[in-house]
Amino acid sequence: AMVRVAGLVFFTGFASSYVTQKSPMTWQIASALTIVVAGACVTSVYHVKSVEFESGAVVGIFFVLLSTVSDSLEQVVCEVILQEGSVDVDVYTFAGVSGLIGSIFMACVLGLAQVIPGGDHGVMEDSIDTFQQLLASVAVLLLLLVTVVLCLGEMLSAAAMAKYYGVTTKEALLAFRIISAWAFAVIIYYSWEDYGFGEPVTVEGLIFKSIGGVLILGGVLFYVHVRREAEEDMGKVDKWSDDEA
C-alpha cells in the first residue's frame, strides 16, 4: 500500500502536469505532494516493519511500481476524457463504462481461473463452489452487496473529483483510504473479537496512524492552497471570475 499510494500520487501529479498540462506544477505543489506521500508511508511503515523481508520482495515492489505507472497513465486518460471540452463525458457515463470494462476483464480472468490447475478443488478458482458458499450465508451475502454498493459510490466520487478538481487532487485525497481502512479494521476487530478478523489498537500503531493522518491532511490542505494560487497566477481562476462578471 505504501509503495502504491506514493507512486500513484507522484506519477499522477507529474503526468497531469507535463503530459496533459491540465495541472500546474511548482515547487510548492511538489512539496505538498511529498508531504502526502510521507503521510502514506508513515501510516504503512508500522505494518511493513513487522513483516519479514523476503528475497522476492524486490521483484514484487518493482512490479508494483510498474503498475502505478500504468495506473497513472490511466488517470491522465481519465482526466482528458472527463475534462476535455471536445469529449466532456459526464461522471455517471464514465463510471458506468469503466465498471462495464472492469466486469468484462474480471469475467475473462475468472473464466481462465476455472480451467487453470490450482488448489481450489483442482483449479485456481472454483466460482461455482464460491457462489454456493455465499448463498449458504445470508450475512456474508449482505456484506458482499454492501461492499458492491460502497465500491460504486467510490467510483462515482472518484470520477467526480477527477472531473471537477483533477486527478492529482483525487489521488491526494484518496490517500485517506489507508487511514479509513485501518479504522474499519479496528471496528471489525472489537465488534467480532471471537472471529479473529480486523486489527487491535496498539500504542505504537496509534502513534504512526495519527502522525500519518496529520501529514496527509496537512499535505492535502497545503496542496489545495498552493494549487489555487498557481491557477490564479496562470489566469484560470480569474478567467472564471471575469466570465461570471
PDB file of C-alpha atoms in Angstrom:
ATOM      1  CA  ALA A   1       0.000   0.000   0.000  1.00  0.00           C
ATOM      2  CA  MET A   2       2.819   2.394   0.902  1.00  0.00           C
ATOM      3  CA  VAL A   3       4.639   1.950  -2.429  1.00  0.00           C
ATOM      4  CA  ARG A   4       1.443   2.063  -4.461  1.00  0.00           C
ATOM      5  CA  VAL A   5      -0.002   5.205  -2.855  1.00  0.00           C
ATOM      6  CA  ALA A   6       3.339   7.009  -3.030  1.00  0.00           C
ATOM      7  CA  GLY A   7       3.828   6.051  -6.676  1.00  0.00           C
ATOM      8  CA  LEU A   8       0.282   6.988  -7.675  1.00  0.00           C
ATOM      9  CA  VAL A   9       0.404  10.435  -6.094  1.00  0.00           C
ATOM     10  CA  PHE A  10       3.795  11.265  -7.607  1.00  0.00           C
ATOM     11  CA  PHE A  11       3.323   9.753 -11.073  1.00  0.00           C
ATOM     12  CA  THR A  12      -0.224  11.079 -11.448  1.00  0.00           C
ATOM     13  CA  GLY A  13       0.780  14.564 -10.339  1.00  0.00           C
ATOM     14  CA  PHE A  14       3.684  14.859 -12.749  1.00  0.00           C
ATOM     15  CA  ALA A  15       1.845  13.129 -15.620  1.00  0.00           C
ATOM     16  CA  SER A  16      -1.097  15.508 -15.249  1.00  0.00           C
ATOM     17  CA  SER A  17       1.296  18.454 -15.233  1.00  0.00           C
ATOM     18  CA  TYR A  18       3.641  17.523 -18.060  1.00  0.00           C
ATOM     19  CA  VAL A  19       1.610  15.173 -20.294  1.00  0.00           C
ATOM     20  CA  THR A  20      -1.850  16.771 -20.450  1.00  0.00           C
ATOM     21  CA  GLN A  21      -0.692  20.055 -18.833  1.00  0.00           C
ATOM     22  CA  LYS A  22      -4.029  20.329 -17.038  1.00  0.00           C
ATOM     23  CA  SER A  23      -2.480  20.721 -13.583  1.00  0.00           C
ATOM     24  CA  PRO A  24       0.139  23.316 -12.636  1.00  0.00           C
ATOM     25  CA  MET A  25       3.410  22.120 -11.076  1.00  0.00           C
ATOM     26  CA  THR A  26       5.511  24.340  -8.832  1.00  0.00           C
ATOM     27  CA  TRP A  27       7.977  23.537  -6.100  1.00  0.00           C
ATOM     28  CA  GLN A  28       5.243  24.286  -3.532  1.00  0.00           C
ATOM     29  CA  ILE A  29       2.864  21.792  -5.185  1.00  0.00           C
ATOM     30  CA  ALA A  30       5.635  19.189  -5.381  1.00  0.00           C
ATOM     31  CA  SER A  31       6.342  19.777  -1.680  1.00  0.00           C
ATOM     32  CA  ALA A  32       2.672  19.345  -0.807  1.00  0.00           C
ATOM     33  CA  LEU A  33       2.511  16.055  -2.720  1.00  0.00           C
ATOM     34  CA  THR A  34       5.686  14.939  -0.944  1.00  0.00           C
ATOM     35  CA  ILE A  35       4.008  15.592   2.426  1.00  0.00           C
ATOM     36  CA  VAL A  36       1.012  13.470   1.345  1.00  0.00           C
ATOM     37  CA  VAL A  37       3.361  10.664   0.268  1.00  0.00           C
ATOM     38  CA  ALA A  38       5.244  10.944   3.580  1.00  0.00           C
ATOM     39  CA  GLY A  39       1.960  10.584   5.452  1.00  0.00           C
ATOM     40  CA  ALA A  40       1.067   7.475   3.442  1.00  0.00           C
ATOM     41  CA  CYS A  41       4.493   5.986   4.188  1.00  0.00           C
ATOM     42  CA  VAL A  42       4.254   6.716   7.937  1.00  0.00           C
ATOM     43  CA  THR A  43       0.811   5.111   8.202  1.00  0.00           C
ATOM     44  CA  SER A  44       2.043   1.978   6.394  1.00  0.00           C
ATOM     45  CA  VAL A  45       5.546   1.560   7.816  1.00  0.00           C
ATOM     46  CA  TYR A  46       4.169   0.165  11.095  1.00  0.00           C
ATOM     47  CA  HIS A  47       2.919  -2.889   9.179  1.00  0.00           C
ATOM     48  CA  VAL A  48       5.898  -3.096   6.817  1.00  0.00           C
ATOM     49  CA  LYS A  49       8.495  -3.313   9.583  1.00  0.00           C
ATOM     50  CA  SER A  50       6.630  -6.208  11.200  1.00  0.00           C
ATOM     51  CA  VAL A  51       6.744  -8.310   8.014  1.00  0.00           C
ATOM     52  CA  GLU A  52       9.784 -10.372   7.141  1.00  0.00           C
ATOM     53  CA  PHE A  53      11.513  -9.030   4.031  1.00  0.00           C
ATOM     54  CA  GLU A  54      11.854 -11.934   1.597  1.00  0.00           C
ATOM     55  CA  SER A  55      14.160 -12.192  -1.415  1.00  0.00           C
ATOM     56  CA  GLY A  56      11.267 -11.915  -3.886  1.00  0.00           C
ATOM     57  CA  ALA A  57      10.006  -8.686  -2.311  1.00  0.00           C
ATOM     58  CA  VAL A  58      12.244  -6.529  -4.524  1.00  0.00           C
ATOM     59  CA  VAL A  59      10.709  -8.050  -7.641  1.00  0.00           C
ATOM     60  CA  GLY A  60       7.254  -7.510  -6.183  1.00  0.00           C
ATOM     61  CA  ILE A  61       7.980  -3.845  -5.413  1.00  0.00           C
ATOM     62  CA  PHE A  62       9.305  -3.397  -8.967  1.00  0.00           C
ATOM     63  CA  PHE A  63       6.064  -4.720 -10.454  1.00  0.00           C
ATOM     64  CA  VAL A  64       4.012  -2.574  -8.055  1.00  0.00           C
ATOM     65  CA  LEU A  65       5.893   0.496  -9.301  1.00  0.00           C
ATOM     66  CA  LEU A  66       5.234  -0.556 -12.901  1.00  0.00           C
ATOM     67  CA  SER A  67       1.543  -0.915 -12.083  1.00  0.00           C
ATOM     68  CA  THR A  68       1.495   2.579 -10.567  1.00  0.00           C
ATOM     69  CA  VAL A  69       2.979   3.999 -13.777  1.00  0.00           C
ATOM     70  CA  SER A  70       0.285   2.214 -15.772  1.00  0.00           C
ATOM     71  CA  ASP A  71      -2.422   3.383 -13.362  1.00  0.00           C
ATOM     72  CA  SER A  72      -1.110   6.951 -13.502  1.00  0.00           C
ATOM     73  CA  LEU A  73      -1.320   6.959 -17.306  1.00  0.00           C
ATOM     74  CA  GLU A  74      -4.880   5.666 -16.936  1.00  0.00           C
ATOM     75  CA  GLN A  75      -5.617   8.595 -14.618  1.00  0.00           C
ATOM     76  CA  VAL A  76      -4.292  11.011 -17.241  1.00  0.00           C
ATOM     77  CA  VAL A  77      -6.589   9.463 -19.877  1.00  0.00           C
ATOM     78  CA  CYS A  78      -9.428   9.724 -17.344  1.00  0.00           C
ATOM     79  CA  GLU A  79      -8.686  13.430 -16.875  1.00  0.00           C
ATOM     80  CA  VAL A  80      -8.718  14.063 -20.626  1.00  0.00           C
ATOM     81  CA  ILE A  81     -11.994  12.187 -21.105  1.00  0.00           C
ATOM     82  CA  LEU A  82     -13.716  13.961 -18.220  1.00  0.00           C
ATOM     83  CA  GLN A  83     -12.333  17.479 -18.698  1.00  0.00           C
ATOM     84  CA  GLU A  84     -11.528  17.915 -22.383  1.00  0.00           C
ATOM     85  CA  GLY A  85     -14.133  20.143 -23.985  1.00  0.00           C
ATOM     86  CA  SER A  86     -14.346  18.051 -27.159  1.00  0.00           C
ATOM     87  CA  VAL A  87     -15.154  14.926 -25.132  1.00  0.00           C
ATOM     88  CA  ASP A  88     -16.671  16.117 -21.823  1.00  0.00           C
ATOM     89  CA  VAL A  89     -18.127  12.788 -20.660  1.00  0.00           C
ATOM     90  CA  ASP A  90     -20.348  13.049 -17.593  1.00  0.00           C
ATOM     91  CA  VAL A  91     -19.440  11.326 -14.327  1.00  0.00           C
ATOM     92  CA  TYR A  92     -22.180   8.672 -14.448  1.00  0.00           C
ATOM     93  CA  THR A  93     -21.380   7.600 -18.002  1.00  0.00           C
ATOM     94  CA  PHE A  94     -17.669   7.382 -17.239  1.00  0.00           C
ATOM     95  CA  ALA A  95     -18.217   5.336 -14.056  1.00  0.00           C
ATOM     96  CA  GLY A  96     -20.676   3.036 -15.833  1.00  0.00           C
ATOM     97  CA  VAL A  97     -18.408   2.366 -18.818  1.00  0.00           C
ATOM     98  CA  SER A  98     -15.399   1.863 -16.513  1.00  0.00           C
ATOM     99  CA  GLY A  99     -17.372  -0.616 -14.422  1.00  0.00           C
ATOM    100  CA  LEU A 100     -18.523  -2.463 -17.540  1.00  0.00           C
ATOM    101  CA  ILE A 101     -14.963  -2.762 -18.868  1.00  0.00           C
ATOM    102  CA  GLY A 102     -13.744  -3.928 -15.467  1.00  0.00           C
ATOM    103  CA  SER A 103     -16.512  -6.530 -15.298  1.00  0.00           C
ATOM    104  CA  ILE A 104     -15.548  -7.861 -18.737  1.00  0.00           C
ATOM    105  CA  PHE A 105     -11.916  -8.217 -17.685  1.00  0.00           C
ATOM    106  CA  MET A 106     -12.973  -9.888 -14.433  1.00  0.00           C
ATOM    107  CA  ALA A 107     -15.173 -12.352 -16.324  1.00  0.00           C
ATOM    108  CA  CYS A 108     -12.264 -13.245 -18.621  1.00  0.00           C
ATOM    109  CA  VAL A 109      -9.876 -13.756 -15.698  1.00  0.00           C
ATOM    110  CA  LEU A 110     -12.399 -15.818 -13.738  1.00  0.00           C
ATOM    111  CA  GLY A 111     -13.123 -17.877 -16.838  1.00  0.00           C
ATOM    112  CA  LEU A 112      -9.441 -18.752 -17.199  1.00  0.00           C
ATOM    113  CA  ALA A 113      -9.182 -19.492 -13.469  1.00  0.00           C
ATOM    114  CA  GLN A 114     -11.831 -22.215 -13.854  1.00  0.00           C
ATOM    115  CA  VAL A 115      -9.529 -24.312 -16.045  1.00  0.00           C
ATOM    116  CA  ILE A 116      -6.040 -23.483 -14.708  1.00  0.00           C
ATOM    117  CA  PRO A 117      -4.843 -26.149 -12.212  1.00  0.00           C
ATOM    118  CA  GLY A 118      -4.769 -24.948  -8.627  1.00  0.00           C
ATOM    119  CA  GLY A 119      -5.648 -25.650  -5.018  1.00  0.00           C
ATOM    120  CA  ASP A 120      -9.382 -24.883  -5.123  1.00  0.00           C
ATOM    121  CA  HIS A 121     -10.956 -28.257  -5.952  1.00  0.00           C
ATOM    122  CA  GLY A 122      -8.253 -28.853  -8.519  1.00  0.00           C
ATOM    123  CA  VAL A 123      -8.484 -25.456 -10.211  1.00  0.00           C
ATOM    124  CA  MET A 124      -7.239 -21.974  -9.404  1.00  0.00           C
ATOM    125  CA  GLU A 125     -10.763 -20.689  -8.645  1.00  0.00           C
ATOM    126  CA  ASP A 126     -13.927 -22.765  -8.269  1.00  0.00           C
ATOM    127  CA  SER A 127     -16.502 -19.993  -8.714  1.00  0.00           C
ATOM    128  CA  ILE A 128     -19.467 -22.375  -8.545  1.00  0.00           C
ATOM    129  CA  ASP A 129     -18.407 -23.510  -5.082  1.00  0.00           C
ATOM    130  CA  THR A 130     -17.812 -19.868  -4.094  1.00  0.00           C
ATOM    131  CA  PHE A 131     -21.356 -18.856  -5.090  1.00  0.00           C
ATOM    132  CA  GLN A 132     -22.771 -21.857  -3.234  1.00  0.00           C
ATOM    133  CA  GLN A 133     -20.970 -20.761  -0.078  1.00  0.00           C
ATOM    134  CA  LEU A 134     -22.237 -17.194  -0.498  1.00  0.00           C
ATOM    135  CA  LEU A 135     -25.829 -18.360  -0.919  1.00  0.00           C
ATOM    136  CA  ALA A 136     -25.470 -20.519   2.193  1.00  0.00           C
ATOM    137  CA  SER A 137     -24.610 -17.483   4.360  1.00  0.00           C
ATOM    138  CA  VAL A 138     -27.037 -14.571   4.344  1.00  0.00           C
ATOM    139  CA  ALA A 139     -24.681 -12.418   6.449  1.00  0.00           C
ATOM    140  CA  VAL A 140     -21.745 -12.829   4.045  1.00  0.00           C
ATOM    141  CA  LEU A 141     -24.015 -12.217   1.046  1.00  0.00           C
ATOM    142  CA  LEU A 142     -25.323  -8.974   2.598  1.00  0.00           C
ATOM    143  CA  LEU A 143     -21.773  -7.841   3.362  1.00  0.00           C
ATOM    144  CA  LEU A 144     -20.839  -8.545  -0.255  1.00  0.00           C
ATOM    145  CA  LEU A 145     -23.776  -6.477  -1.522  1.00  0.00           C
ATOM    146  CA  VAL A 146     -22.841  -3.621   0.821  1.00  0.00           C
ATOM    147  CA  THR A 147     -19.268  -3.798  -0.493  1.00  0.00           C
ATOM    148  CA  VAL A 148     -20.509  -3.571  -4.094  1.00  0.00           C
ATOM    149  CA  VAL A 149     -22.636  -0.515  -3.255  1.00  0.00           C
ATOM    150  CA  LEU A 150     -19.695   1.145  -1.469  1.00  0.00           C
ATOM    151  CA  CYS A 151     -17.423   0.430  -4.443  1.00  0.00           C
ATOM    152  CA  LEU A 152     -19.992   2.031  -6.751  1.00  0.00           C
ATOM    153  CA  GLY A 153     -20.096   5.101  -4.540  1.00  0.00           C
ATOM    154  CA  GLU A 154     -16.292   5.252  -4.521  1.00  0.00           C
ATOM    155  CA  MET A 155     -16.181   5.049  -8.328  1.00  0.00           C
ATOM    156  CA  LEU A 156     -18.686   7.883  -8.721  1.00  0.00           C
ATOM    157  CA  SER A 157     -16.937  10.037  -6.111  1.00  0.00           C
ATOM    158  CA  ALA A 158     -13.517   9.433  -7.682  1.00  0.00           C
ATOM    159  CA  ALA A 159     -14.827  10.272 -11.160  1.00  0.00           C
ATOM    160  CA  ALA A 160     -16.454  13.453  -9.845  1.00  0.00           C
ATOM    161  CA  MET A 161     -13.224  14.555  -8.144  1.00  0.00           C
ATOM    162  CA  ALA A 162     -11.260  13.845 -11.335  1.00  0.00           C
ATOM    163  CA  LYS A 163     -13.720  15.848 -13.457  1.00  0.00           C
ATOM    164  CA  TYR A 164     -14.048  18.926 -11.274  1.00  0.00           C
ATOM    165  CA  TYR A 165     -10.748  19.024  -9.351  1.00  0.00           C
ATOM    166  CA  GLY A 166      -8.294  16.968 -11.420  1.00  0.00           C
ATOM    167  CA  VAL A 167      -6.758  13.519 -10.980  1.00  0.00           C
ATOM    168  CA  THR A 168      -3.835  14.805  -8.885  1.00  0.00           C
ATOM    169  CA  THR A 169      -6.250  16.172  -6.287  1.00  0.00           C
ATOM    170  CA  LYS A 170      -8.232  12.931  -6.466  1.00  0.00           C
ATOM    171  CA  GLU A 171      -5.199  10.727  -5.769  1.00  0.00           C
ATOM    172  CA  ALA A 172      -4.048  13.002  -2.945  1.00  0.00           C
ATOM    173  CA  LEU A 173      -7.454  12.812  -1.260  1.00  0.00           C
ATOM    174  CA  LEU A 174      -7.704   9.050  -1.802  1.00  0.00           C
ATOM    175  CA  ALA A 175      -4.550   8.639   0.285  1.00  0.00           C
ATOM    176  CA  PHE A 176      -7.003   8.836   3.196  1.00  0.00           C
ATOM    177  CA  ARG A 177      -8.076   5.290   2.305  1.00  0.00           C
ATOM    178  CA  ILE A 178      -5.139   3.962   4.326  1.00  0.00           C
ATOM    179  CA  ILE A 179      -6.480   5.656   7.460  1.00  0.00           C
ATOM    180  CA  SER A 180     -10.105   4.692   6.819  1.00  0.00           C
ATOM    181  CA  ALA A 181      -9.160   1.052   6.110  1.00  0.00           C
ATOM    182  CA  TRP A 182      -7.314   0.893   9.426  1.00  0.00           C
ATOM    183  CA  ALA A 183     -10.271   2.482  11.268  1.00  0.00           C
ATOM    184  CA  PHE A 184     -12.677  -0.118   9.825  1.00  0.00           C
ATOM    185  CA  ALA A 185     -10.229  -2.905  10.694  1.00  0.00           C
ATOM    186  CA  VAL A 186     -10.260  -1.716  14.313  1.00  0.00           C
ATOM    187  CA  ILE A 187     -14.081  -1.563  14.367  1.00  0.00           C
ATOM    188  CA  ILE A 188     -14.316  -5.083  12.926  1.00  0.00           C
ATOM    189  CA  TYR A 189     -11.795  -6.445  15.438  1.00  0.00           C
ATOM    190  CA  TYR A 190     -13.588  -5.124  18.523  1.00  0.00           C
ATOM    191  CA  SER A 191     -17.072  -5.866  17.152  1.00  0.00           C
ATOM    192  CA  TRP A 192     -16.318  -9.529  16.400  1.00  0.00           C
ATOM    193  CA  GLU A 193     -13.267 -10.401  18.529  1.00  0.00           C
ATOM    194  CA  ASP A 194     -14.032 -14.133  18.561  1.00  0.00           C
ATOM    195  CA  TYR A 195     -13.564 -14.402  14.782  1.00  0.00           C
ATOM    196  CA  GLY A 196     -10.015 -13.072  14.662  1.00  0.00           C
ATOM    197  CA  PHE A 197     -10.647 -10.506  11.928  1.00  0.00           C
ATOM    198  CA  GLY A 198      -9.539  -6.891  11.898  1.00  0.00           C
ATOM    199  CA  GLU A 199      -6.738  -5.238  13.836  1.00  0.00           C
ATOM    200  CA  PRO A 200      -6.383  -4.321  17.532  1.00  0.00           C
ATOM    201  CA  VAL A 201      -5.346  -0.833  18.639  1.00  0.00           C
ATOM    202  CA  THR A 202      -1.774  -0.567  19.907  1.00  0.00           C
ATOM    203  CA  VAL A 203       0.021   2.489  21.240  1.00  0.00           C
ATOM    204  CA  GLU A 204       2.722   2.251  18.580  1.00  0.00           C
ATOM    205  CA  GLY A 205       0.216   1.735  15.786  1.00  0.00           C
ATOM    206  CA  LEU A 206      -1.942   4.626  17.001  1.00  0.00           C
ATOM    207  CA  ILE A 207       1.079   6.947  17.014  1.00  0.00           C
ATOM    208  CA  PHE A 208       2.041   6.011  13.446  1.00  0.00           C
ATOM    209  CA  LYS A 209      -1.543   6.357  12.191  1.00  0.00           C
ATOM    210  CA  SER A 210      -2.050   9.709  13.926  1.00  0.00           C
ATOM    211  CA  ILE A 211       1.190  11.204  12.582  1.00  0.00           C
ATOM    212  CA  GLY A 212       0.472   9.832   9.107  1.00  0.00           C
ATOM    213  CA  GLY A 213      -3.085  11.124   9.164  1.00  0.00           C
ATOM    214  CA  VAL A 214      -1.958  14.615  10.195  1.00  0.00           C
ATOM    215  CA  LEU A 215       0.661  14.629   7.413  1.00  0.00           C
ATOM    216  CA  ILE A 216      -1.868  13.517   4.790  1.00  0.00           C
ATOM    217  CA  LEU A 217      -4.454  16.062   5.941  1.00  0.00           C
ATOM    218  CA  GLY A 218      -1.879  18.853   6.136  1.00  0.00           C
ATOM    219  CA  GLY A 219      -0.404  17.905   2.767  1.00  0.00           C
ATOM    220  CA  VAL A 220      -3.809  17.883   1.060  1.00  0.00           C
ATOM    221  CA  LEU A 221      -4.797  21.260   2.539  1.00  0.00           C
ATOM    222  CA  PHE A 222      -1.415  22.731   1.572  1.00  0.00           C
ATOM    223  CA  TYR A 223      -1.751  21.266  -1.925  1.00  0.00           C
ATOM    224  CA  VAL A 224      -5.231  22.769  -2.420  1.00  0.00           C
ATOM    225  CA  HIS A 225      -3.968  26.171  -1.236  1.00  0.00           C
ATOM    226  CA  VAL A 226      -0.819  26.316  -3.394  1.00  0.00           C
ATOM    227  CA  ARG A 227      -2.613  24.887  -6.439  1.00  0.00           C
ATOM    228  CA  ARG A 228      -5.258  27.600  -6.228  1.00  0.00           C
ATOM    229  CA  GLU A 229      -2.515  30.233  -6.032  1.00  0.00           C
ATOM    230  CA  ALA A 230      -0.776  28.689  -9.041  1.00  0.00           C
ATOM    231  CA  GLU A 231      -4.013  28.633 -11.043  1.00  0.00           C
ATOM    232  CA  GLU A 232      -4.677  32.269 -10.140  1.00  0.00           C
ATOM    233  CA  ASP A 233      -1.213  33.150 -11.443  1.00  0.00           C
ATOM    234  CA  MET A 234      -1.988  31.231 -14.643  1.00  0.00           C
ATOM    235  CA  GLY A 235      -5.275  33.144 -15.008  1.00  0.00           C
ATOM    236  CA  LYS A 236      -7.557  30.103 -14.662  1.00  0.00           C
ATOM    237  CA  VAL A 237      -9.436  31.330 -11.600  1.00  0.00           C
ATOM    238  CA  ASP A 238      -9.525  34.912 -12.825  1.00  0.00           C
ATOM    239  CA  LYS A 239     -10.949  33.703 -16.134  1.00  0.00           C
ATOM    240  CA  TRP A 240     -13.965  32.207 -14.421  1.00  0.00           C
ATOM    241  CA  SER A 241     -14.378  35.315 -12.290  1.00  0.00           C
ATOM    242  CA  ASP A 242     -14.336  37.522 -15.389  1.00  0.00           C
ATOM    243  CA  ASP A 243     -16.896  35.306 -17.161  1.00  0.00           C
ATOM    244  CA  GLU A 244     -19.249  35.466 -14.189  1.00  0.00           C
ATOM    245  CA  ALA A 245     -18.866  39.226 -14.023  1.00  0.00           C
TER     246      ALA A 245
END
